[in-house]
GROMACS .gro file of C-alpha atoms in nm:
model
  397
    1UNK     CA    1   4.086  -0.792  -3.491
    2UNK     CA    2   3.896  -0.615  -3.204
    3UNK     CA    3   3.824  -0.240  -3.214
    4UNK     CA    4   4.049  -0.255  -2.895
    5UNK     CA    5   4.356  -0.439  -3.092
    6UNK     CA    6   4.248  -0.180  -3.390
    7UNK     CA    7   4.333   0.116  -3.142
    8UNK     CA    8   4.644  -0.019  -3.024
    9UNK     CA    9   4.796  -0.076  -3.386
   10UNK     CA   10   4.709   0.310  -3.420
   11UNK     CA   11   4.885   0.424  -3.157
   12UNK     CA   12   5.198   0.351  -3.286
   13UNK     CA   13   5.136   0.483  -3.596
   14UNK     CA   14   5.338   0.864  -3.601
   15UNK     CA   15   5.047   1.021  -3.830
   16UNK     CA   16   5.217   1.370  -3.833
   17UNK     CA   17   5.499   1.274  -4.048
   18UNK     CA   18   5.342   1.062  -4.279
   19UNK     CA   19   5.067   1.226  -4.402
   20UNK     CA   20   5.219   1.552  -4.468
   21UNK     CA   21   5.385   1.316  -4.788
   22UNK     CA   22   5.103   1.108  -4.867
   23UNK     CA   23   4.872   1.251  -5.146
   24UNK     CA   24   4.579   1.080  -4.949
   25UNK     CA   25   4.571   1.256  -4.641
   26UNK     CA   26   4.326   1.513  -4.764
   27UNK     CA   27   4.092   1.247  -4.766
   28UNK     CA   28   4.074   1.131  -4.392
   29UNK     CA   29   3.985   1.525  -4.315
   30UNK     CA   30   3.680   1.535  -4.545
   31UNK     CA   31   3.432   1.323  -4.768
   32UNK     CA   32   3.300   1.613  -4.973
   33UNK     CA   33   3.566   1.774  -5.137
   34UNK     CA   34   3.509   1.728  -5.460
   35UNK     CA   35   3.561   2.030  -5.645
   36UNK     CA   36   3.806   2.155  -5.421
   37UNK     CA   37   4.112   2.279  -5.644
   38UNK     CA   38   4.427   2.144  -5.479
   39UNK     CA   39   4.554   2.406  -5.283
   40UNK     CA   40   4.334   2.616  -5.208
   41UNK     CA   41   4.286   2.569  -4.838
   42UNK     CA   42   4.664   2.620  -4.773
   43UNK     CA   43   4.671   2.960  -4.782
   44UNK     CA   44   4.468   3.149  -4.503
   45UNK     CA   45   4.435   3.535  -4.506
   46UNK     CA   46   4.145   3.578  -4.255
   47UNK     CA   47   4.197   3.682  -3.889
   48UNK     CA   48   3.929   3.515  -3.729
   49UNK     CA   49   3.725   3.162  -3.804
   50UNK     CA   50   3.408   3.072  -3.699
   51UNK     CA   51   3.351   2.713  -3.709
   52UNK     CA   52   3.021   2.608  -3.492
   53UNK     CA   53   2.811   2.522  -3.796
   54UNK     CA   54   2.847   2.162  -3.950
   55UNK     CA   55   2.735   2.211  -4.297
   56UNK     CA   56   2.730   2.453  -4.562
   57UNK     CA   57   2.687   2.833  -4.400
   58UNK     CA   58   2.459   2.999  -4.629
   59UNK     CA   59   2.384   3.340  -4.567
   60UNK     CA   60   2.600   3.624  -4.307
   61UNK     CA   61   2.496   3.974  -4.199
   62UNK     CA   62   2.653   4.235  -3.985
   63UNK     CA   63   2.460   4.422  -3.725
   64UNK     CA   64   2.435   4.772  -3.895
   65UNK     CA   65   2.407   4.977  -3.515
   66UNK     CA   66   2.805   4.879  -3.453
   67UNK     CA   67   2.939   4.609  -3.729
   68UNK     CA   68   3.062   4.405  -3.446
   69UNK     CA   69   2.803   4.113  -3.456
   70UNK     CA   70   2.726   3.835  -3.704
   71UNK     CA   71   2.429   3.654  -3.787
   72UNK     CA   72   2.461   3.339  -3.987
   73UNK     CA   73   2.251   3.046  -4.094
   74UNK     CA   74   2.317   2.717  -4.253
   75UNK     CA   75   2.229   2.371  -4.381
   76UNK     CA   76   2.244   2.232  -4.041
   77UNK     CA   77   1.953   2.400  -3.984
   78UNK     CA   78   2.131   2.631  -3.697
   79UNK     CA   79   2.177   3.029  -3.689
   80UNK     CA   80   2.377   3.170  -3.482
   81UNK     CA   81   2.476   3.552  -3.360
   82UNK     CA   82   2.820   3.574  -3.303
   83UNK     CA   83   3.118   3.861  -3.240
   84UNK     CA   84   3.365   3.938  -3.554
   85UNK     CA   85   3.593   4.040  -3.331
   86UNK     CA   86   3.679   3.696  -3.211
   87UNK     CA   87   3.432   3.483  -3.308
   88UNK     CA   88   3.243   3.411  -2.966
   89UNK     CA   89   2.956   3.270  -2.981
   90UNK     CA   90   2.680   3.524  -2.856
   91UNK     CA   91   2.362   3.300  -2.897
   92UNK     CA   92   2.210   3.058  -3.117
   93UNK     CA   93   1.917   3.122  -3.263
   94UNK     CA   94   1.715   2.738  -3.222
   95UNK     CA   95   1.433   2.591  -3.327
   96UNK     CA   96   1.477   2.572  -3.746
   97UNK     CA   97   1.394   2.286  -3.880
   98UNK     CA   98   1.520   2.338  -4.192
   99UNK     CA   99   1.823   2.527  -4.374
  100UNK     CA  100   1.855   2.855  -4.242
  101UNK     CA  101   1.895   3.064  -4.591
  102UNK     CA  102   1.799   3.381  -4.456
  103UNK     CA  103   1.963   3.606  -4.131
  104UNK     CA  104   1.953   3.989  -4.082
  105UNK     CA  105   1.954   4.268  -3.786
  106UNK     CA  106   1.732   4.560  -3.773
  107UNK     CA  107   1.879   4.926  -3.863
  108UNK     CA  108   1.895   4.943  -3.553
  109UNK     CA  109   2.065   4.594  -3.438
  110UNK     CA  110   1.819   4.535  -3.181
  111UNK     CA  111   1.634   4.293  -3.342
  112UNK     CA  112   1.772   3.953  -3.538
  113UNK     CA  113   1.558   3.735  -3.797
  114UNK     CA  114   1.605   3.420  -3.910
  115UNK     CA  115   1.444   3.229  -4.168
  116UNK     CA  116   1.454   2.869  -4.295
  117UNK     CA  117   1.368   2.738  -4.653
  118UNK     CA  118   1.054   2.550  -4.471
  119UNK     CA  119   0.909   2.919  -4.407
  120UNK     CA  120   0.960   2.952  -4.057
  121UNK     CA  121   1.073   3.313  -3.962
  122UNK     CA  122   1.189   3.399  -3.624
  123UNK     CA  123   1.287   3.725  -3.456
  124UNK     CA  124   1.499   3.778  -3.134
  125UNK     CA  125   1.598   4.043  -2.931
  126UNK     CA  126   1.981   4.097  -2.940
  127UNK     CA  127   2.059   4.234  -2.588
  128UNK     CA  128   1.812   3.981  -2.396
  129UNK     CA  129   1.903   3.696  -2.657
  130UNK     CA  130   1.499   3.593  -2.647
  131UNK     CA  131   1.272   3.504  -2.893
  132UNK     CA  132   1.021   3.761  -2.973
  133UNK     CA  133   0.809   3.685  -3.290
  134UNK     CA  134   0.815   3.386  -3.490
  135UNK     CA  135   0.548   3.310  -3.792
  136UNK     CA  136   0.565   3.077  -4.042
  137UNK     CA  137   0.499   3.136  -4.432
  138UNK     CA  138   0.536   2.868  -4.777
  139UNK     CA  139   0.847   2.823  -4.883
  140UNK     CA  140   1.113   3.077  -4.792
  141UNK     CA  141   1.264   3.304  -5.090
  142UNK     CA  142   1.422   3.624  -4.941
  143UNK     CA  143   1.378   3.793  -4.640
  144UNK     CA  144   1.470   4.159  -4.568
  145UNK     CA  145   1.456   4.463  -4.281
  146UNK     CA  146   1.284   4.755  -4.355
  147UNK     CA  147   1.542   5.045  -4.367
  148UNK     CA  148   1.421   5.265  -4.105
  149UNK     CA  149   1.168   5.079  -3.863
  150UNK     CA  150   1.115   4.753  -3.711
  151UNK     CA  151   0.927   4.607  -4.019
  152UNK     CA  152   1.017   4.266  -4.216
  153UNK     CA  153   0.957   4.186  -4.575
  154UNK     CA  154   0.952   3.846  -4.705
  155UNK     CA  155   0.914   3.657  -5.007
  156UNK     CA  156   0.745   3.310  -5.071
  157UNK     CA  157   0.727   3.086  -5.301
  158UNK     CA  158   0.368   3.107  -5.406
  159UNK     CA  159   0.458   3.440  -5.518
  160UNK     CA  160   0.324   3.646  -5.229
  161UNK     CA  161   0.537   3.891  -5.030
  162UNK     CA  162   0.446   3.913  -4.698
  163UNK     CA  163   0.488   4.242  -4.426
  164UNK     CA  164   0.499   4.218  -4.102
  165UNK     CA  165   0.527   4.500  -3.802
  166UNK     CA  166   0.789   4.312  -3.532
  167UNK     CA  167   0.716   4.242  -3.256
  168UNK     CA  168   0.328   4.285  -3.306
  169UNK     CA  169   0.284   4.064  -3.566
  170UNK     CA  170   0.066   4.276  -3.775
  171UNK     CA  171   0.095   4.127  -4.136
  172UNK     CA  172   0.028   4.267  -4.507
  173UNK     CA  173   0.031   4.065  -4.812
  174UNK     CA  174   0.098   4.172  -5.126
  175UNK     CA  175  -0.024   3.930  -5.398
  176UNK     CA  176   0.239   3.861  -5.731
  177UNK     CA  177   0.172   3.651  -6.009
  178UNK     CA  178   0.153   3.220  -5.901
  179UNK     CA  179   0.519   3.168  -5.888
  180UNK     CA  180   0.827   3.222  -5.638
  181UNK     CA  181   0.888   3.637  -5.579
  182UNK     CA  182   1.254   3.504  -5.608
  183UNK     CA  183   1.411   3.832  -5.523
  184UNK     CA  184   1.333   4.175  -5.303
  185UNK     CA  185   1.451   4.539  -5.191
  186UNK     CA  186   1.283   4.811  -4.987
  187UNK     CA  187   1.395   5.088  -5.145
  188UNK     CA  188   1.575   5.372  -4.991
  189UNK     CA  189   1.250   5.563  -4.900
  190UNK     CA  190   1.113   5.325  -4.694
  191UNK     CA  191   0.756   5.306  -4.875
  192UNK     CA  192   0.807   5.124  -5.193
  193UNK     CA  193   0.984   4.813  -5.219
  194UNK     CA  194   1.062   4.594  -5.569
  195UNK     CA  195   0.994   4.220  -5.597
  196UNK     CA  196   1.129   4.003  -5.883
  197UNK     CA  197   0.959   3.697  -5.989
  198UNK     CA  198   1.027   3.321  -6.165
  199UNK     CA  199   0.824   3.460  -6.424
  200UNK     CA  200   1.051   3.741  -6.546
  201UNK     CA  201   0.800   4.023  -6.417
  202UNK     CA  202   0.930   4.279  -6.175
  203UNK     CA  203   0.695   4.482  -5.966
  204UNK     CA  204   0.719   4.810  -5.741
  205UNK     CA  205   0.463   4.788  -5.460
  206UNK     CA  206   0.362   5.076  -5.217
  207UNK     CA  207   0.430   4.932  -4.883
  208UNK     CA  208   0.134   5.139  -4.734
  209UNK     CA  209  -0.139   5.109  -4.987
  210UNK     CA  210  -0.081   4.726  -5.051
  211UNK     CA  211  -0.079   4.814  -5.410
  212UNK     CA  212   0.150   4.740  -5.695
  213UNK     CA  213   0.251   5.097  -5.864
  214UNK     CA  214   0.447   4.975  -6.162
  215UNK     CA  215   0.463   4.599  -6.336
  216UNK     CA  216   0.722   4.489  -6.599
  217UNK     CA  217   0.674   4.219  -6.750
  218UNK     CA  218   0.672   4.138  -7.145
  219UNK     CA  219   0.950   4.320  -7.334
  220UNK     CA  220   0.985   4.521  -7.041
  221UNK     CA  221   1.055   4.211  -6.769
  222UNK     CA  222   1.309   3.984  -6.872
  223UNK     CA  223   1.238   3.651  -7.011
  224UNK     CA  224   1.370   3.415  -6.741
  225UNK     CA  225   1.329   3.398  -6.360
  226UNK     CA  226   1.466   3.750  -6.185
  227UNK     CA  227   1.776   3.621  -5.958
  228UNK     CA  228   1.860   3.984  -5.769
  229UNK     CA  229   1.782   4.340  -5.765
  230UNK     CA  230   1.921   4.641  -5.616
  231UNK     CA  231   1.860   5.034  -5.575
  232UNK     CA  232   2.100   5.330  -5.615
  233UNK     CA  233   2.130   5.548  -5.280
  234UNK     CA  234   1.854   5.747  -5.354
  235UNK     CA  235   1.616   5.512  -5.500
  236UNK     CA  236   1.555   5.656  -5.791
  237UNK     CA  237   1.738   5.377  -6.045
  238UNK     CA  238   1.651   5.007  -6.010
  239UNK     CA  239   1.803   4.702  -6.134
  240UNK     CA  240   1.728   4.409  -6.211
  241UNK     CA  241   1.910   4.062  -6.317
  242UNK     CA  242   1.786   3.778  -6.471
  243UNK     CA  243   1.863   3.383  -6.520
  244UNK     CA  244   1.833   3.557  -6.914
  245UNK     CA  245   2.185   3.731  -6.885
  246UNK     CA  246   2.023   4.071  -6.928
  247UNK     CA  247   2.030   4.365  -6.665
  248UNK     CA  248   1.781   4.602  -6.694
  249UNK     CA  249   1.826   4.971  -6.557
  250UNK     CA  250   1.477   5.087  -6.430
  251UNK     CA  251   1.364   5.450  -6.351
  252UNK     CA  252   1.149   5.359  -6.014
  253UNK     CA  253   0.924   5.683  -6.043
  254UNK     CA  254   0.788   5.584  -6.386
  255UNK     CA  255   0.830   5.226  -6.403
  256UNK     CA  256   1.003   5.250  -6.689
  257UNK     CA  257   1.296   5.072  -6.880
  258UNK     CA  258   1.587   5.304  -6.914
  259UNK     CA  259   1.828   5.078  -7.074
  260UNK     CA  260   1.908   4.710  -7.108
  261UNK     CA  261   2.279   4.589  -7.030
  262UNK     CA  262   2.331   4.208  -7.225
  263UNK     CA  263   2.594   3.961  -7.202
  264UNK     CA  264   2.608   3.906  -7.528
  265UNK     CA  265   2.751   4.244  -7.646
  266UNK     CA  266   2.980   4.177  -7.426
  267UNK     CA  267   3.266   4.045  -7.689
  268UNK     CA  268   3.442   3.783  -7.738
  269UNK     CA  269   3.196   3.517  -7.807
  270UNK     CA  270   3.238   3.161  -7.657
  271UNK     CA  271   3.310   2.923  -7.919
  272UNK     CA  272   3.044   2.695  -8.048
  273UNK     CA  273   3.253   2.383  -7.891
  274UNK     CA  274   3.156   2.569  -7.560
  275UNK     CA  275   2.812   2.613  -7.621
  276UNK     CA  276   2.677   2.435  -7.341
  277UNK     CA  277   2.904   2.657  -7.107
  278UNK     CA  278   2.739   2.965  -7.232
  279UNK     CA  279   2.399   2.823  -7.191
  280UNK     CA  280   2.455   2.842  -6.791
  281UNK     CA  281   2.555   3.168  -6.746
  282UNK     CA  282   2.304   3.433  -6.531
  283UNK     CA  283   2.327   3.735  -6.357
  284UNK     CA  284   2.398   3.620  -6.019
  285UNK     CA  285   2.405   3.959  -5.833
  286UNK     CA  286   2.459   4.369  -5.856
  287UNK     CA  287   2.492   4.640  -5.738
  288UNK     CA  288   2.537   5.062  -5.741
  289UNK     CA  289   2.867   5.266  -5.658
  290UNK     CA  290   2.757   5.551  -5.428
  291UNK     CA  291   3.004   5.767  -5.531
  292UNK     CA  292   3.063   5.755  -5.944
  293UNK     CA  293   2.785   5.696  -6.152
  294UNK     CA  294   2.880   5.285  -6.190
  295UNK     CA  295   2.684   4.979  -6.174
  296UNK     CA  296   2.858   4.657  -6.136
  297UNK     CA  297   2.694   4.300  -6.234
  298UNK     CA  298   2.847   3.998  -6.169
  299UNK     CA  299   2.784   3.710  -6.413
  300UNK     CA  300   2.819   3.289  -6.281
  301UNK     CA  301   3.032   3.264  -6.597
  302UNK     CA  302   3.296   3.482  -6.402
  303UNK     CA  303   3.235   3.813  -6.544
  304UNK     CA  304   3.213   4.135  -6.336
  305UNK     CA  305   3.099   4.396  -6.556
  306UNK     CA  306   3.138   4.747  -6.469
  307UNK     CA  307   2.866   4.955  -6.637
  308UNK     CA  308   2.897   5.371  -6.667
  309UNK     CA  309   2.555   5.441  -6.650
  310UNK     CA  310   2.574   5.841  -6.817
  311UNK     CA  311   2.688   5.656  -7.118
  312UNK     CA  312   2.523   5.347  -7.037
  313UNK     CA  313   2.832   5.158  -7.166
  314UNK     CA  314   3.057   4.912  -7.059
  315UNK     CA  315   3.312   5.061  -6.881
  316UNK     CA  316   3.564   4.739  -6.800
  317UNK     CA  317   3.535   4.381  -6.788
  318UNK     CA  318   3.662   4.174  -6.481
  319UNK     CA  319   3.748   3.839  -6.559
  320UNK     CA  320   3.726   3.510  -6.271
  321UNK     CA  321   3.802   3.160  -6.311
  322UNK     CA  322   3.534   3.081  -6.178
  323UNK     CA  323   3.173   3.253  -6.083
  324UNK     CA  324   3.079   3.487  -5.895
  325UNK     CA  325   2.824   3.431  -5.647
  326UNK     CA  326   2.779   3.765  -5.515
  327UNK     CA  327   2.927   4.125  -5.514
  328UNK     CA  328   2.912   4.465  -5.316
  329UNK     CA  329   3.077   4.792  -5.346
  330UNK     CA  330   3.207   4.991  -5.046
  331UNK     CA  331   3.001   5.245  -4.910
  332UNK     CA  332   3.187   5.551  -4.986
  333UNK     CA  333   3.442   5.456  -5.246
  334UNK     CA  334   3.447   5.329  -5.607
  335UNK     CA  335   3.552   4.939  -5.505
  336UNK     CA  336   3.340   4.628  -5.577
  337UNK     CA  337   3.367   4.326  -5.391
  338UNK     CA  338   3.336   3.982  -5.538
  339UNK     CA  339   3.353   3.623  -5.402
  340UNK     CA  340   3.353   3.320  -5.587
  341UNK     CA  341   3.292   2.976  -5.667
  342UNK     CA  342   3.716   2.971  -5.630
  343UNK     CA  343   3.675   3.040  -5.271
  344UNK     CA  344   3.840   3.375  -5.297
  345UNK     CA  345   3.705   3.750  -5.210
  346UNK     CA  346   3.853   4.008  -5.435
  347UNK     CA  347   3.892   4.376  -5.443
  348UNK     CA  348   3.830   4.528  -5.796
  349UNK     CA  349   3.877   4.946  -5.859
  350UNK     CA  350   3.566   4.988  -6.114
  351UNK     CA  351   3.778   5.309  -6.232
  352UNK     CA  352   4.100   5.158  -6.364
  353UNK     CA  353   3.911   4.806  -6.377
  354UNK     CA  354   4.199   4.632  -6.222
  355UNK     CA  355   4.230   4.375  -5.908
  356UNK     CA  356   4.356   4.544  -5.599
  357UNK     CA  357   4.379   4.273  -5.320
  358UNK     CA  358   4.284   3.906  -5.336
  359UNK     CA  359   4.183   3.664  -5.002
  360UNK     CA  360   4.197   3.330  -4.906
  361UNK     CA  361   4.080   3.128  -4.652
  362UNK     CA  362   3.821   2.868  -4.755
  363UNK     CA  363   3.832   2.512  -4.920
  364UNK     CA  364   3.534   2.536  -5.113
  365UNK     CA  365   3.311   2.800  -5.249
  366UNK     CA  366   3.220   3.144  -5.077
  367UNK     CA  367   2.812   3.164  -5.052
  368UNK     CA  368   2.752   3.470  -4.939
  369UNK     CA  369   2.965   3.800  -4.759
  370UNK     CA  370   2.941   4.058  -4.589
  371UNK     CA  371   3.143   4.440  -4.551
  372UNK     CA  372   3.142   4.695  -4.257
  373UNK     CA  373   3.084   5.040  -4.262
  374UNK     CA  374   3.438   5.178  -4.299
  375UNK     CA  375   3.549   4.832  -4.526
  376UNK     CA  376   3.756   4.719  -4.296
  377UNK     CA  377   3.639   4.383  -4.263
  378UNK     CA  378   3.509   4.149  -4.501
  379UNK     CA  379   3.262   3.859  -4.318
  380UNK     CA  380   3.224   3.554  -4.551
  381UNK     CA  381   3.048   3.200  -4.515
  382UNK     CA  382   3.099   2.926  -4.687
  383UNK     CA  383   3.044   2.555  -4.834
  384UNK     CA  384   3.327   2.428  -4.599
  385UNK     CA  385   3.113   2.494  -4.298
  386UNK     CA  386   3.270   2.762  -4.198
  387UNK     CA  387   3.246   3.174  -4.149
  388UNK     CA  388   3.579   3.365  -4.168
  389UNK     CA  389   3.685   3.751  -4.104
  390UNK     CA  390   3.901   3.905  -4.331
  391UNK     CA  391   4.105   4.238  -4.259
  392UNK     CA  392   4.125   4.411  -4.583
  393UNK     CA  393   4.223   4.770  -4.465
  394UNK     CA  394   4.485   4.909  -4.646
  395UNK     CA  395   4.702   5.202  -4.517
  396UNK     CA  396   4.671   5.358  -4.924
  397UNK     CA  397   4.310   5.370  -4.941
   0.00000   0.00000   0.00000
């Protein structure tokens, strides 16, 4: 038969009442949802979907000026600035050529960057929606805004991070060992910032000087690849997590090691039938509570560990089905974030240790998220090609 006769045979068919029975209809929507627990896309909490990107969205960030824009980027190669509010498209960032894995504003919002696994970095001015700066690097690890000034720091992966003043272009390099600098932070000061590399090292460079002021590596690094690092609010405690399970606690005046937090005292054991399981766990991402003295790590085995650091003890264990790909804590309260390989964003209170609020939107795993200022809104991307705002005020908190 014709594709004509073809069409005319579907026309009769009534699709709306059969599929809702058939177990097959999923599959007509998508080819690549393998993985995807039954279910899970039924249930939508989020107030707002964004849905111009046709792959995998990997990275989000909120414009920090007024928390009503968001930057994304994807596999599709496309970024694109957008408002929360009701996800209208503002302007797309062109011109990638490859994944977009890395998007941020300036502290002041007036400047966006993108940046694309190929290395090519570009900056745009919000209000005129123009290209400023573009420059191209090796491959593209992590990209970041300097906290007060019109300043980008990126990470490649021949182990250099680069510094550049935008729009001017004027560029620093500060040399690491031969292998990716796989993670990054300016700290809160603005002059230091701390680089983790494949090689387990971690070093604290002095933005101005070009120098590196403290290196850990050895006992003091951690024995596998660094995977994420973050600062308290004053700077003065780093830390650092590791494909090796370990988080280290770092005082960033001295350089030096003030305590170690490992998976493995973290009881129960898995089983030796599980072994293999075990084997893939890593410290995917963490971060400080501004107000309580609390670290939280979050482990790809599920784990969300809330650390007391006066004691330096684990303070309560926060079990997921499935891992966690990246947390934050509010800004002015003790609650951590988490999303997950589940597709979910959850509230946790790191005092009691227990879930507040769960949401659900996506069909397939959260990659990265986003909070405002007064945690109202949670911005998250995902492997189902989409972006979604959550509401996740509550009247009690």
């Amino acid at each position: 038969p014709s594709a004509d006769d073809l069409a005319d045979e579907m026309e009769d068919v009534d699709f709306d009442d059969e599929g809702a029975e058939e177990p097959d209809a999923e599959a007509w929507e998508t080819e690549d949802d393998e993985g995807v627990e039954d279910g899970m896309e039924a249930q939508d909490d989020s107030e707002v979907t964004f849905s111009l990107h046709s792959a995998s969205v990997f990275c989000v960030s909120l414009d920090p000026k007024t928390n009503t824009l968001a930057v994304t980027g994807g596999e599709d190669d496309k970024a694109f600035v957008w408002r929360v509010s009701d996800g209208e498209l503002l302007f797309e960032c062109s011109g990638h050529k490859d994944s977009v894995t890395c998007a941020g504003f300036s502290h002041d919002s007036v400047f966006v960057a993108t940046g694309d696994m190929s290395g090519l970095i570009k900056v745009w001015r919000v209000d005129t929606k123009e290209e400023v700066w573009s420059f191209e690097v090796g491959d593209l690890e992590w990209m970041e805004w300097h906290p007060q000034a019109h300043v980008l720091l990126a990470g490649t992966a021949d182990g250099n991070s680069w510094m550049w003043k935008i729009p001017s272009g004027d560029c620093k390099t500060f040399q690491g060992p031969a292998c990716p600098a796989t993670c990054g932070r300016i700290l809160p000061d603005g002059k230091r910032a701390v680089v983790g590399y494949e090689d387990g090292t971690m070093r604290i460079w002095d933005l101005k000087q070009g120098t590196s002021l403290h290196v850990l590596k050895g006992q003091d690094g951690h024995q596998d690849p660094l995977t994420c690092v973050a600062s308290n609010q004053d700077g003065s405690l780093i830390m650092t997590g590791s494909v090796d399970c370990h988080a280290k606690l770092v005082n960033s005046a001295t350089g030096k090691v003030v305590c170690v937090f490992k998976m493995e005292s973290m009881a129960p054991k898995a089983p030796a039938g599980e072994g293999e399981e075990a084997e893939s766990n890593s410290v995917e991402s963490l971060g400080f509570c501004n107000v309580m003295p609390l670290a939280a790590v979050g482990y790809l085995d599920g784990t969300l560990a809330i650390y007391d650091l006066s004691t330096q003890s684990l303070r309560h264990k926060c079990q997921h089905e499935s891992g966690i790909v990246q947390l934050l804590w509010e800004e002015s309260s003790a609650v951590v974030y988490t999303c997950s390989l589940d597709g979910a964003v959850r509230l946790w209170d790191a005092r009691s240790g227990k879930m507040i609020s769960e949401y659900r939107g996506h069909s397939a795993e959260i990659l990265d998220f986003a909070v405002n200022k007064d945690a109202s809104i949670v911005v998250t991307t995902s492997g189902d090609h989409q972006a979604k705002v959550f509401c996740v005020q509550r009247p009690d908190r």
